Short mmCIF file of C-alpha atoms in Angstrom, two decimals:
data_model
loop_
_atom_site.label_atom_id
_atom_site.label_comp_id
_atom_site.label_asym_id
_atom_site.label_seq_id
_atom_site.Cartn_x
_atom_site.Cartn_y
_atom_site.Cartn_z
CA UNK A 37 35.21 205.82 35.88
CA UNK A 38 37.65 204.15 33.52
CA UNK A 39 39.00 205.57 30.30
CA UNK A 40 38.76 203.49 27.19
CA UNK A 41 41.12 203.82 24.25
CA UNK A 42 40.51 202.31 20.88
CA UNK A 43 43.42 200.36 19.42
CA UNK A 44 44.12 203.12 16.89
CA UNK A 45 44.74 205.92 19.41
CA UNK A 46 46.37 203.80 22.14
CA UNK A 47 49.81 204.28 20.56
CA UNK A 48 49.86 207.21 18.23
CA UNK A 49 53.32 208.27 17.16
CA UNK A 50 54.08 211.91 17.78
CA UNK A 51 56.93 213.26 15.71
CA UNK A 52 60.00 214.28 17.65
CA UNK A 53 59.10 212.75 21.02
CA UNK A 54 61.33 209.68 20.86
CA UNK A 55 64.47 211.52 19.77
CA UNK A 56 65.45 212.07 16.17
CA UNK A 57 65.39 209.15 13.74
CA UNK A 58 66.63 211.14 10.73
CA UNK A 59 69.14 213.96 11.15
CA UNK A 60 69.80 216.12 8.09
CA UNK A 61 73.10 217.99 7.95
CA UNK A 62 73.92 220.50 5.23
CA UNK A 63 77.48 220.43 3.90
CA UNK A 64 79.14 222.65 1.32
CA UNK A 65 82.83 222.04 2.00
CA UNK A 66 83.23 225.05 4.33
CA UNK A 67 84.96 224.52 7.68
CA UNK A 68 81.75 225.24 9.63
CA UNK A 69 79.74 222.78 7.52
CA UNK A 70 82.32 220.05 8.11
CA UNK A 71 82.19 220.77 11.87
CA UNK A 72 78.38 220.56 11.61
CA UNK A 73 78.73 217.16 9.89
CA UNK A 74 81.01 215.92 12.69
CA UNK A 75 78.58 217.16 15.35
CA UNK A 76 75.58 215.65 13.53
CA UNK A 77 77.49 212.36 13.17
CA UNK A 78 77.98 212.17 16.94
CA UNK A 79 74.32 213.03 17.51
CA UNK A 80 73.22 210.35 15.01
CA UNK A 81 75.47 207.77 16.68
CA UNK A 82 74.13 208.51 20.18
CA UNK A 83 70.51 208.57 18.99
CA UNK A 84 70.91 205.54 16.68
CA UNK A 85 69.53 207.81 13.94
CA UNK A 86 70.17 207.93 10.22
CA UNK A 87 72.55 210.75 9.25
CA UNK A 88 71.47 212.28 5.95
CA UNK A 89 74.35 214.37 4.61
CA UNK A 90 72.99 216.91 2.12
CA UNK A 91 74.90 218.98 -0.43
CA UNK A 92 72.79 221.58 -2.22
CA UNK A 93 74.15 222.12 -5.71
CA UNK A 94 73.73 225.70 -6.91
CA UNK A 95 71.50 226.18 -9.95
CA UNK A 96 72.67 228.84 -12.35
CA UNK A 97 70.56 231.28 -14.33
CA UNK A 98 70.17 230.12 -17.92
CA UNK A 99 72.59 232.71 -19.35
CA UNK A 100 75.19 232.32 -16.60
CA UNK A 101 76.88 229.15 -17.86
CA UNK A 102 78.36 229.10 -21.36
CA UNK A 103 79.34 225.46 -21.66
CA UNK A 104 78.96 223.97 -18.20
CA UNK A 105 82.21 224.44 -16.32
CA UNK A 106 80.38 225.62 -13.19
CA UNK A 107 78.04 222.61 -13.16
CA UNK A 108 81.08 220.36 -13.48
CA UNK A 109 82.73 222.19 -10.58
CA UNK A 110 79.72 221.68 -8.31
CA UNK A 111 79.68 217.99 -9.31
CA UNK A 112 83.37 217.83 -8.32
CA UNK A 113 82.55 219.46 -4.97
CA UNK A 114 79.84 216.84 -4.36
CA UNK A 115 82.25 214.01 -5.26
CA UNK A 116 84.95 215.51 -3.03
CA UNK A 117 82.49 215.79 -0.12
CA UNK A 118 81.42 212.17 -0.57
CA UNK A 119 85.09 211.12 -0.53
CA UNK A 120 85.79 213.16 2.64
CA UNK A 121 82.75 211.69 4.40
CA UNK A 122 83.61 208.13 3.35
CA UNK A 123 87.18 208.57 4.61
CA UNK A 124 85.94 209.96 7.94
CA UNK A 125 83.49 207.06 8.25
CA UNK A 126 86.26 204.53 7.53
CA UNK A 127 88.52 206.08 10.20
CA UNK A 128 85.94 205.49 12.93
CA UNK A 129 84.61 202.16 11.66
CA UNK A 130 84.44 199.65 14.48
CA UNK A 131 84.63 202.44 17.05
CA UNK A 132 81.55 204.39 16.07
CA UNK A 133 78.82 202.97 13.89
CA UNK A 134 76.73 205.58 12.12
CA UNK A 135 74.23 204.87 9.37
CA UNK A 136 74.58 207.60 6.79
CA UNK A 137 73.50 208.55 3.30
CA UNK A 138 74.66 211.30 0.97
CA UNK A 139 72.09 213.29 -0.99
CA UNK A 140 72.49 216.04 -3.55
CA UNK A 141 69.68 218.51 -4.09
CA UNK A 142 69.69 221.41 -6.54
CA UNK A 143 68.78 224.99 -5.74
CA UNK A 144 69.73 227.69 -3.30
CA UNK A 145 70.94 226.40 0.09
CA UNK A 146 67.80 227.33 2.05
CA UNK A 147 65.23 225.86 -0.35
CA UNK A 148 67.45 222.84 -1.01
CA UNK A 149 67.71 222.03 2.70
CA UNK A 150 63.96 222.56 3.22
CA UNK A 151 63.23 220.17 0.33
CA UNK A 152 65.76 217.65 1.70
CA UNK A 153 64.35 217.83 5.23
CA UNK A 154 60.80 217.38 3.93
CA UNK A 155 61.59 214.52 1.52
CA UNK A 156 63.82 212.68 4.02
CA UNK A 157 61.29 213.24 6.83
CA UNK A 158 63.93 214.89 9.01
CA UNK A 159 63.43 215.09 12.75
CA UNK A 160 66.31 217.55 13.14
CA UNK A 161 68.47 219.76 10.91
CA UNK A 162 72.11 220.66 11.61
CA UNK A 163 73.98 223.39 9.74
CA UNK A 164 77.22 225.30 10.13
CA UNK A 165 77.16 228.98 11.03
CA UNK A 166 77.50 231.19 7.97
CA UNK A 167 81.00 232.38 7.21
CA UNK A 168 79.79 235.12 4.85
CA UNK A 169 79.66 238.69 6.13
CA UNK A 170 76.57 239.63 4.08
CA UNK A 171 74.47 237.11 5.96
CA UNK A 172 74.58 239.31 9.06
CA UNK A 173 72.34 241.73 7.18
CA UNK A 174 70.25 239.47 4.92
CA UNK A 175 69.91 236.51 7.28
CA UNK A 176 71.74 233.23 7.08
CA UNK A 177 70.36 229.89 5.93
CA UNK A 178 70.41 228.82 9.59
CA UNK A 179 68.26 231.75 10.73
CA UNK A 180 65.79 231.16 7.89
CA UNK A 181 65.55 227.45 8.83
CA UNK A 182 64.87 228.35 12.46
CA UNK A 183 62.20 230.86 11.40
CA UNK A 184 60.53 228.19 9.23
CA UNK A 185 59.77 226.46 12.54
CA UNK A 186 59.37 222.99 11.07
CA UNK A 187 62.26 221.11 12.72
CA UNK A 188 64.65 221.61 15.60
CA UNK A 189 67.68 223.35 14.06
CA UNK A 190 71.18 223.19 15.53
CA UNK A 191 73.72 225.75 14.32
CA UNK A 192 77.34 224.69 14.77
CA UNK A 193 79.92 227.51 14.91
#
């Protein structure tokens, strides 16, 4: 008895089986997030994947900002991160080739990374371990991403 496959189901792509094609890494300027970006960059290079570097810009409550100095500060952080990433990419140019993009999303870090991973069709998410003591009680962004169960999540110390 022979099995017959129609053309449509002979080669159906299953997400995550061929290695990651898009790796999302969250950066916020902290040491652990920069280590996560370096780790994700190496992973992207080895997998020939696109590295999507994501900075989630905090959104303030309406009454919190009189003027907009905080919004300007988060814009400066995003610009500084882009500069750091560009410089790192230039240093390894010709040695390591990594395709990368920088994206800014607005919101809290967890929801911003979920939105980024969904919109960018991430196959994997890399984040730095939280450096904030309160997260041991409340739960870090990394733990919440793992619990979401939608992508493989790597937490870099």
